[in-house]
CSV table of C-alpha atoms in Angstrom, one decimal:
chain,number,residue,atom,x,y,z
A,10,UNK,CA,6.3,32.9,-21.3
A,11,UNK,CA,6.0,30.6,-18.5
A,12,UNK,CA,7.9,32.0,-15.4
A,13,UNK,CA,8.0,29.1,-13.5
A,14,UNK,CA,9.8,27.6,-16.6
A,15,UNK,CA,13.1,25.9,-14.6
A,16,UNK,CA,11.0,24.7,-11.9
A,17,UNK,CA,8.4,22.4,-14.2
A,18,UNK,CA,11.4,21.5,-16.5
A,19,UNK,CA,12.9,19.9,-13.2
A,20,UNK,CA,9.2,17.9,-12.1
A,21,UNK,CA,8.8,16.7,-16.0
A,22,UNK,CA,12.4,15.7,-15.8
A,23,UNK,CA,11.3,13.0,-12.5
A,24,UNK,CA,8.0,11.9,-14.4
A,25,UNK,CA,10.9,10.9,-17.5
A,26,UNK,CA,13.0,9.5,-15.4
A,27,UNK,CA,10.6,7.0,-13.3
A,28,UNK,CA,9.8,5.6,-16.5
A,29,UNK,CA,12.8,4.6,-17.3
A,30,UNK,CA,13.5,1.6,-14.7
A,31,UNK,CA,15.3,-0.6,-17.7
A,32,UNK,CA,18.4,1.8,-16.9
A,33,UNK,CA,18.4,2.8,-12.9
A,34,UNK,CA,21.7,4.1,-13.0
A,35,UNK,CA,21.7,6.2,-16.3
A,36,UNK,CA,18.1,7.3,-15.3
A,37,UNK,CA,19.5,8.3,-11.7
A,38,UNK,CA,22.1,10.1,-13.2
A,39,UNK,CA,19.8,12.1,-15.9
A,40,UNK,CA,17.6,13.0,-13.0
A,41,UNK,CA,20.8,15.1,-11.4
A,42,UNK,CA,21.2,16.8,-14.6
A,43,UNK,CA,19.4,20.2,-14.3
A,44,UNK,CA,19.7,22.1,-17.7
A,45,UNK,CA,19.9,26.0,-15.9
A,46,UNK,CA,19.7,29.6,-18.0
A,47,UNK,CA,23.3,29.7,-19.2
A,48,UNK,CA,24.2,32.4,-17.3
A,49,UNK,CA,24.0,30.1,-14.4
A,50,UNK,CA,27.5,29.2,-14.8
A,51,UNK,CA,30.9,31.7,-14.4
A,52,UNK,CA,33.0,30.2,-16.2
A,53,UNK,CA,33.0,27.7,-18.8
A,54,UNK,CA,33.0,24.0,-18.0
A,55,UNK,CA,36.2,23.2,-19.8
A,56,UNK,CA,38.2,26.2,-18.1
A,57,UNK,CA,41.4,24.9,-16.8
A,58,UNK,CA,40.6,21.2,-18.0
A,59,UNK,CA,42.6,19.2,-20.6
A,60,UNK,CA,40.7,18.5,-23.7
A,61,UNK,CA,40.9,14.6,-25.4
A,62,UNK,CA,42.3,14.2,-29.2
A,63,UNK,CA,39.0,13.2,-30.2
A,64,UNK,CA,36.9,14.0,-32.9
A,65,UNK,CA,32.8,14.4,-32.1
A,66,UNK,CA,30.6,13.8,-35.1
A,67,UNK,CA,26.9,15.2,-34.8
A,68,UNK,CA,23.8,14.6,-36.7
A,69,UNK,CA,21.5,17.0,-37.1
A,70,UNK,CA,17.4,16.6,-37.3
A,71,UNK,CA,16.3,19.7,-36.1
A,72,UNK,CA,14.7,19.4,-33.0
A,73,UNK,CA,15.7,15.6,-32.4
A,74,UNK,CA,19.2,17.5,-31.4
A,75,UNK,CA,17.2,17.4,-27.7
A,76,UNK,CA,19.1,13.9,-27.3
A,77,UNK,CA,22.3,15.2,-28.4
A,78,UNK,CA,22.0,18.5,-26.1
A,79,UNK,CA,21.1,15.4,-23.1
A,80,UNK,CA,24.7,13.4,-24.3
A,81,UNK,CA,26.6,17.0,-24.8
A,82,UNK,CA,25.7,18.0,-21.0
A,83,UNK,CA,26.7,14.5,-19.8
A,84,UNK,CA,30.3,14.8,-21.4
A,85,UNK,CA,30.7,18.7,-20.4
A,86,UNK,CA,29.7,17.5,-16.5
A,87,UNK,CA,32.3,14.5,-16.7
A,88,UNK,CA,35.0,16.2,-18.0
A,89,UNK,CA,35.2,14.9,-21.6
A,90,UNK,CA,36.2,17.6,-23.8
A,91,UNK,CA,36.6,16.3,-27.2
A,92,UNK,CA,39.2,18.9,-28.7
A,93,UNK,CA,37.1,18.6,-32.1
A,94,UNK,CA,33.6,18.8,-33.2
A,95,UNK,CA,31.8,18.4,-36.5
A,96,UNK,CA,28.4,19.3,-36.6
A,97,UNK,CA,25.6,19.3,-39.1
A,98,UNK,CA,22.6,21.0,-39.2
A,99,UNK,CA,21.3,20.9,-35.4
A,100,UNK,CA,24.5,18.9,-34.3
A,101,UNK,CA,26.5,22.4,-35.5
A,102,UNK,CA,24.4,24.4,-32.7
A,103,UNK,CA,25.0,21.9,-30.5
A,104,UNK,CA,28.4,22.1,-30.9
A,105,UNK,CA,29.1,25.4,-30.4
A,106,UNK,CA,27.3,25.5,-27.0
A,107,UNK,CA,29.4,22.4,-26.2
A,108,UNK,CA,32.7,24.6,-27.6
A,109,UNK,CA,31.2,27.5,-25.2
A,110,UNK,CA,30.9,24.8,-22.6
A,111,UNK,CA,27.8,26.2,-21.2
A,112,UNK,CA,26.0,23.2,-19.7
A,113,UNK,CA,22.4,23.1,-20.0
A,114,UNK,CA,22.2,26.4,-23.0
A,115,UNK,CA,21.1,24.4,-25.8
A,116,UNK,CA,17.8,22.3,-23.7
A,117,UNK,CA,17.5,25.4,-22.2
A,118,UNK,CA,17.0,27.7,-25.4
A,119,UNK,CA,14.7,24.6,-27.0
A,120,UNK,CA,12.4,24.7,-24.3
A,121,UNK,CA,12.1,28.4,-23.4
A,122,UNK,CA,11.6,29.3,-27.2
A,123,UNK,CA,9.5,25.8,-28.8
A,124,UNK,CA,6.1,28.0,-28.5
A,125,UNK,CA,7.6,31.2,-29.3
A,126,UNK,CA,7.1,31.2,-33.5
A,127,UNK,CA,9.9,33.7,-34.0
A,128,UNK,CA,12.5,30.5,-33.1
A,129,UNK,CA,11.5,27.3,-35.2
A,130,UNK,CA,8.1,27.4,-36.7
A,131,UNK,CA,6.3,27.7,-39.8
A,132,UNK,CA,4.4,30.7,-38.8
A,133,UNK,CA,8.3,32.1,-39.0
A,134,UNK,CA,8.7,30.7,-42.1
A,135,UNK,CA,5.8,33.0,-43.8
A,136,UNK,CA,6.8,36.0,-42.3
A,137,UNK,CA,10.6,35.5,-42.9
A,138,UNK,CA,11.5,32.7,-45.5
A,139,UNK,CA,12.9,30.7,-43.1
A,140,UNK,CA,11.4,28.5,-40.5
A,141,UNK,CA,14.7,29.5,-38.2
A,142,UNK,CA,13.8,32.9,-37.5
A,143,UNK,CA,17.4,33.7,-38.5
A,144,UNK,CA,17.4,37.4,-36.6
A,145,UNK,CA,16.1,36.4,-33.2
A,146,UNK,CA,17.8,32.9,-33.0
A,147,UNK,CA,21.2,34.2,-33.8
A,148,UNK,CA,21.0,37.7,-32.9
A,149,UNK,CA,18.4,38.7,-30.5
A,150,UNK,CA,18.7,35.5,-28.3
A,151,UNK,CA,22.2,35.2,-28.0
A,152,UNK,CA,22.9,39.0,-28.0
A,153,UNK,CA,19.9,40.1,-25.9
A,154,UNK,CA,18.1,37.6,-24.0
A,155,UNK,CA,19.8,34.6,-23.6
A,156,UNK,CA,23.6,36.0,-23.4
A,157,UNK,CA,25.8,33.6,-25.5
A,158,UNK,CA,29.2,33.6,-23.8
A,159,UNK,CA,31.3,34.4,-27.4
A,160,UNK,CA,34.6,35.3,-25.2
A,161,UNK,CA,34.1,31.5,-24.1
A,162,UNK,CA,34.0,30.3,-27.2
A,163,UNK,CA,36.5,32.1,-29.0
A,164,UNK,CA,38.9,31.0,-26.1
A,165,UNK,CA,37.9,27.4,-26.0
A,166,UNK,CA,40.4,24.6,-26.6
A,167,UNK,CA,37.6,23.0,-28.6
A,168,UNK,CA,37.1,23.4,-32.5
A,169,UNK,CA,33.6,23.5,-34.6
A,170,UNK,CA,33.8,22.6,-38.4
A,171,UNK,CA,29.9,23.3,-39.2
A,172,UNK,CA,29.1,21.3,-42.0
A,173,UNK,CA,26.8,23.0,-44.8
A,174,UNK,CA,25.7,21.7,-48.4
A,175,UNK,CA,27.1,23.6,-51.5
A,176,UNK,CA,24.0,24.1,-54.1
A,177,UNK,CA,26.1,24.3,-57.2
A,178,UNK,CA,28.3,21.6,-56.7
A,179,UNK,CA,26.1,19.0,-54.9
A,180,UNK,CA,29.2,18.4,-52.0
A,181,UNK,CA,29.2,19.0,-48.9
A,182,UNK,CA,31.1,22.4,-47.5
A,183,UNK,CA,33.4,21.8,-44.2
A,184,UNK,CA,34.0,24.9,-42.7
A,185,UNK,CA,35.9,25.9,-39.4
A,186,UNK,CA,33.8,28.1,-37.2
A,187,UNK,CA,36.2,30.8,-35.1
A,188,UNK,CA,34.7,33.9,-35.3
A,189,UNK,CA,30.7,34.2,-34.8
A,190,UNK,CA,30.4,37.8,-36.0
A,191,UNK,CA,27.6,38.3,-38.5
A,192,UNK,CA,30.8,39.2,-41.2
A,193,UNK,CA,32.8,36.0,-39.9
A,194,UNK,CA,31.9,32.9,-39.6
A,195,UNK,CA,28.1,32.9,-38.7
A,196,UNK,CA,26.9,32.7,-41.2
A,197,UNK,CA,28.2,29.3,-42.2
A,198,UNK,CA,26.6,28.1,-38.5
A,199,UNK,CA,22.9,29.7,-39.9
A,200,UNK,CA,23.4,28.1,-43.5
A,201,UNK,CA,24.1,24.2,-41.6
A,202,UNK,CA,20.6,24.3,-40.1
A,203,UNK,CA,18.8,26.2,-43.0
A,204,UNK,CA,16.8,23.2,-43.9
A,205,UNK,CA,15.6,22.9,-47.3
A,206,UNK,CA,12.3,24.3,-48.8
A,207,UNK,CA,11.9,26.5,-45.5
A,208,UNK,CA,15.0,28.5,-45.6
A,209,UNK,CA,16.4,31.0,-48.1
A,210,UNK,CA,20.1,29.9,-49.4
A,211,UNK,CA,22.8,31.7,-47.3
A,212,UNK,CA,25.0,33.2,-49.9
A,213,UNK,CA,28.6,33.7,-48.3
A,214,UNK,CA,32.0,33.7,-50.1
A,215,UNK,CA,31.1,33.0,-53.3
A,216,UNK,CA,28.5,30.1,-52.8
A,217,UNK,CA,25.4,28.7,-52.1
A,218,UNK,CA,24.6,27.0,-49.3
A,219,UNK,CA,22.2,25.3,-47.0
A,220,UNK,CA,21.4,22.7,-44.6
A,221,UNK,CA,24.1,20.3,-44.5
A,222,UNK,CA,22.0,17.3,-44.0
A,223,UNK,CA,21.7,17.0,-47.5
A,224,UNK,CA,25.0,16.4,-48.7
A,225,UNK,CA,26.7,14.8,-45.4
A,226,UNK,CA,24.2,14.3,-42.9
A,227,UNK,CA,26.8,12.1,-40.4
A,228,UNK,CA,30.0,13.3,-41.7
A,229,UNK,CA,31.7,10.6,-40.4
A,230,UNK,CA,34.0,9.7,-43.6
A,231,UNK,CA,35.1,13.7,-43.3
A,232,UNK,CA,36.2,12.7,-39.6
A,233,UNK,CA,38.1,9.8,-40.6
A,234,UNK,CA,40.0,11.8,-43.3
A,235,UNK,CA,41.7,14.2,-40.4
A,236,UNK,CA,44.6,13.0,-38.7
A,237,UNK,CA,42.3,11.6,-35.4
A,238,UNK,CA,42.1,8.4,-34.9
A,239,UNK,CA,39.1,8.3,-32.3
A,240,UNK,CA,35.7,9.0,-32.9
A,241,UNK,CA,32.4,10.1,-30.9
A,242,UNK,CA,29.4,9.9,-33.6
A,243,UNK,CA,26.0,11.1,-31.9
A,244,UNK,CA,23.2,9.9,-34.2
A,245,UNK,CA,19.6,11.0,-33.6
A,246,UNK,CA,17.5,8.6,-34.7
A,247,UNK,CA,17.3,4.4,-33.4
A,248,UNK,CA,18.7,1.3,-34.7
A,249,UNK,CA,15.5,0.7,-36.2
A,250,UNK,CA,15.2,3.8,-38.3
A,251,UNK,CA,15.0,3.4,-41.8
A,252,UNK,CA,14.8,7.0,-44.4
A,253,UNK,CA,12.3,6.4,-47.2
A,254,UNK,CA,12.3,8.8,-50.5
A,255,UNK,CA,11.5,12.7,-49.9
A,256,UNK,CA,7.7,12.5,-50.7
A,257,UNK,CA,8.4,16.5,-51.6
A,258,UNK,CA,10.7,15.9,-54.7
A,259,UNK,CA,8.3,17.2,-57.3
A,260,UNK,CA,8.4,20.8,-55.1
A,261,UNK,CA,12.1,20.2,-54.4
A,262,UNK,CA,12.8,19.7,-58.5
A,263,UNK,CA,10.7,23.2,-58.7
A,264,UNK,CA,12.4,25.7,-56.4
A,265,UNK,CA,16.2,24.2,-56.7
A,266,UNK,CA,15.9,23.0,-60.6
A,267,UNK,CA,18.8,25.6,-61.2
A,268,UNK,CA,21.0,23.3,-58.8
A,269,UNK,CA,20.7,20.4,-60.7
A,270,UNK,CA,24.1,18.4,-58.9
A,271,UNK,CA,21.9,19.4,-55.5
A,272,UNK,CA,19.0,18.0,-56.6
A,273,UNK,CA,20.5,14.6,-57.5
A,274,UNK,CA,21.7,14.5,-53.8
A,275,UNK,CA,17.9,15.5,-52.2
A,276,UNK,CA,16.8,12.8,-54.6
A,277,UNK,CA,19.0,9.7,-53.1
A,278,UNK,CA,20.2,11.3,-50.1
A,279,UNK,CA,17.9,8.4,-48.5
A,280,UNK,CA,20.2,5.6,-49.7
A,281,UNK,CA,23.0,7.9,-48.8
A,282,UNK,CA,21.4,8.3,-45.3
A,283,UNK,CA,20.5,4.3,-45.0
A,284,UNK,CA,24.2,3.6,-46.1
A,285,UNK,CA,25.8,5.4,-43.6
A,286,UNK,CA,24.1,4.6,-40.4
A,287,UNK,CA,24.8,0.7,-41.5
A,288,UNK,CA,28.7,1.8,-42.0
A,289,UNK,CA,28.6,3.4,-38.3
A,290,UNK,CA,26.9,0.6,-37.0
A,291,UNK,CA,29.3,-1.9,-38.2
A,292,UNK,CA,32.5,0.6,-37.2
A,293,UNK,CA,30.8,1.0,-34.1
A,294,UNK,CA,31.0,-3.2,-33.9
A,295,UNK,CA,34.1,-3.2,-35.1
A,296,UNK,CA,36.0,-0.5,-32.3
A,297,UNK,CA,36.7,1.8,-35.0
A,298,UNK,CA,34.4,4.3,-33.6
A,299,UNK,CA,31.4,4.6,-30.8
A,300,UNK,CA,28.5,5.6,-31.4
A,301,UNK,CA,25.8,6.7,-29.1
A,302,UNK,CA,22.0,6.4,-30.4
A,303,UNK,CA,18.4,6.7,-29.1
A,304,UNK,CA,17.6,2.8,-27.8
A,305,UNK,CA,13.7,3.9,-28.6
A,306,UNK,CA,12.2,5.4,-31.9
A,307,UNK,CA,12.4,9.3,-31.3
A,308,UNK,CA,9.0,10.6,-31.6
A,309,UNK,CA,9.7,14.6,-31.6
A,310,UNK,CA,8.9,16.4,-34.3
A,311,UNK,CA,11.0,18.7,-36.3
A,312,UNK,CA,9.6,21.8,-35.1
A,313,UNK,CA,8.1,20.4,-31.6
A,314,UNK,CA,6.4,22.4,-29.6
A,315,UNK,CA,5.6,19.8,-26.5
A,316,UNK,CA,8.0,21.0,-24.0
A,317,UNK,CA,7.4,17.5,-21.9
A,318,UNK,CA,8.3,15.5,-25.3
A,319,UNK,CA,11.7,17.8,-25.3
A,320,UNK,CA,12.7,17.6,-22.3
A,321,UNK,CA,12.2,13.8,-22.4
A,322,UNK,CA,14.4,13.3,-25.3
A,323,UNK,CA,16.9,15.1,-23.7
A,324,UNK,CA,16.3,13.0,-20.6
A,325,UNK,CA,17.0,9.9,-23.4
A,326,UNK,CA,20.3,11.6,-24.5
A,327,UNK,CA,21.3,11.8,-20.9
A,328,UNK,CA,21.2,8.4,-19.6
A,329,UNK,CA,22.1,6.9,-22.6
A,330,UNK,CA,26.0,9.1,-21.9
A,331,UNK,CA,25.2,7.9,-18.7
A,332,UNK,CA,24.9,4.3,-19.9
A,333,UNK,CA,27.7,3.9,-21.9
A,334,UNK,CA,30.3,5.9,-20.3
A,335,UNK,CA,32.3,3.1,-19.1
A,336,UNK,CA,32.5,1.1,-22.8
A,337,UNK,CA,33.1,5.1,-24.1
A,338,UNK,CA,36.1,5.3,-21.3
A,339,UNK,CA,37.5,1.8,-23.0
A,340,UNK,CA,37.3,3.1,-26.4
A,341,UNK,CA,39.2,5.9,-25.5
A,342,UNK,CA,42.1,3.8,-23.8
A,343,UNK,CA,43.2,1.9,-26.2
């Protein structure tokens, strides 16, 4: 591991930053963000702060949740504490870094670990069954190496509803997250991000879950259904993103073929997808919710490894907080 990790994350940050000229005020204001170790912090960011009756919707996308970590920082150094998240997949470990408020963790983690193929990789995948190497990621880098501050969260103001999908019954499972002990609630937070084909089903309470992406990948009808009436929705891919059909159905038929209400949703979860960011585009139109986007096709894979693309999205997720905070501060008025 590169010791000189913190220092070359702050030089790649200016190369991302000069690029940017479209936006000189966002990009000045992602260049002042300085994603630290976690530990860098004593006390949580939301410590002695009032939170906002808000509800914050989060996509997931693996490691596309770079730009959400960059809009997450933005909100935790300006004070906005939304006192509810909902988080899917990526977005759910997002969110309870955000809940922790540790500024910086989750960019942090992401670009430490990409290379390291017991975190998100394939090569974790064969030795495991799950791409997410499910005992280092939740256990050995939280307990050990990276120290996740779980008295922060469990005193937090803020509340994380990790969203998973329920094999058997082809919905989607909301559940609250209060207690990350490996007999609690955890497991919920490791089945939301257990994408398909590359992660065994987490089995907890009497069902079947994985990845929530599936089933509800912007749960932003679930938001609307809880007595908020504002909403944050962080979406990880551009206005011009369109989902085509899984190209991996025939496999997907083979290994889930017992979950046939599952299957129906991998095979039309595209339209699904497609439907919904038109809905939060024209809500977002419409003041009935804001939504805050990548303005450029987001070109990071799902397992990156390219610590400069990383930190660039999160760069993206940055300004574009930056950006918008002003129209986000009107929303929030009325």
């Amino acid at each position: 591991m590169n010791e000189t990790f913190p220092a070359e994350q702050h030089d790649t940050r200016e190369r991302v930053v000069s690029a940017q000229p479209e936006h000189a005020d966002a990009a000045k204001d992602a260049e002042q963000a300085n994603p630290t170790p976690p530990h860098a912090s004593p006390e949580p960011a939301w410590k002695g702060k009032p939170t906002t009756p808000v509800n914050l919707v989060l996509e997931g996308g693996a490691m596309r949740g770079q730009f959400t970590a960059g809009v997450l920082d933005y909100f935790l150094e300006h004070d906005l504490f939304c006192d509810q998240v909902i988080g899917v997949s990526a977005g759910a470990l997002n969110g309870y870094c955000y809940v922790s408020g540790e500024v910086g963790r989750t960019c942090f983690l992401n670009m430490k670990y990409c290379n390291d193929p017991r975190y998100l990789s394939m090569k974790s995948f064969v030795h495991t069954g799950n791409a997410c190497g499910r005992e280092f990621a939740f256990h050995e880098v939280p307990e050990k190496l990276d120290p996740f501050d779980f008295q922060a969260f469990t005193n937090s103001p803020i509340t994380l509803t990790a969203v998973s999908s329920d094999l058997e019954l082809g919905e989607a499972d909301y559940h609250a997250v209060r207690d990350l002990g490996r007999d609690a609630d955890l497991p919920y937070l490791i089945a939301s991000s257990s994408m398909p084909l590359v992660s065994q089903i987490v089995e907890v309470d009497g069902k079947k879950l994985l990845d929530g992406g599936t089933c509800d990948s912007v749960p932003i009808v679930h938001s609307l259904l809880t007595e908020r009436k504002k909403h944050i929705v962080v979406l990880t891919q551009d206005a011009t993103y369109e989902k085509g059909p899984n190209k991996l159905m025939p496999v997907l038929t083979q290994l889930y073929g017992d979950f046939p209400y599952y299957l129906d949703r991998l095979r039309y979860r595209h339209v699904e997808y497609n439907r919904t960011y038109r809905q939060v585009a024209r809500m977002h139109e419409a003041g009935e919710l804001f939504a805050i986007r990548p303005q450029r096709p987001v070109e990071v894979r799902s397992m990156e490894h390219d610590q400069d693309k990383l930190l660039d999205l999160y760069a993206q997720g940055y300004a574009e907080a930056a950006r918008t905070w002003n129209d986000l501060q009107e929303y929030l008025a009325k």
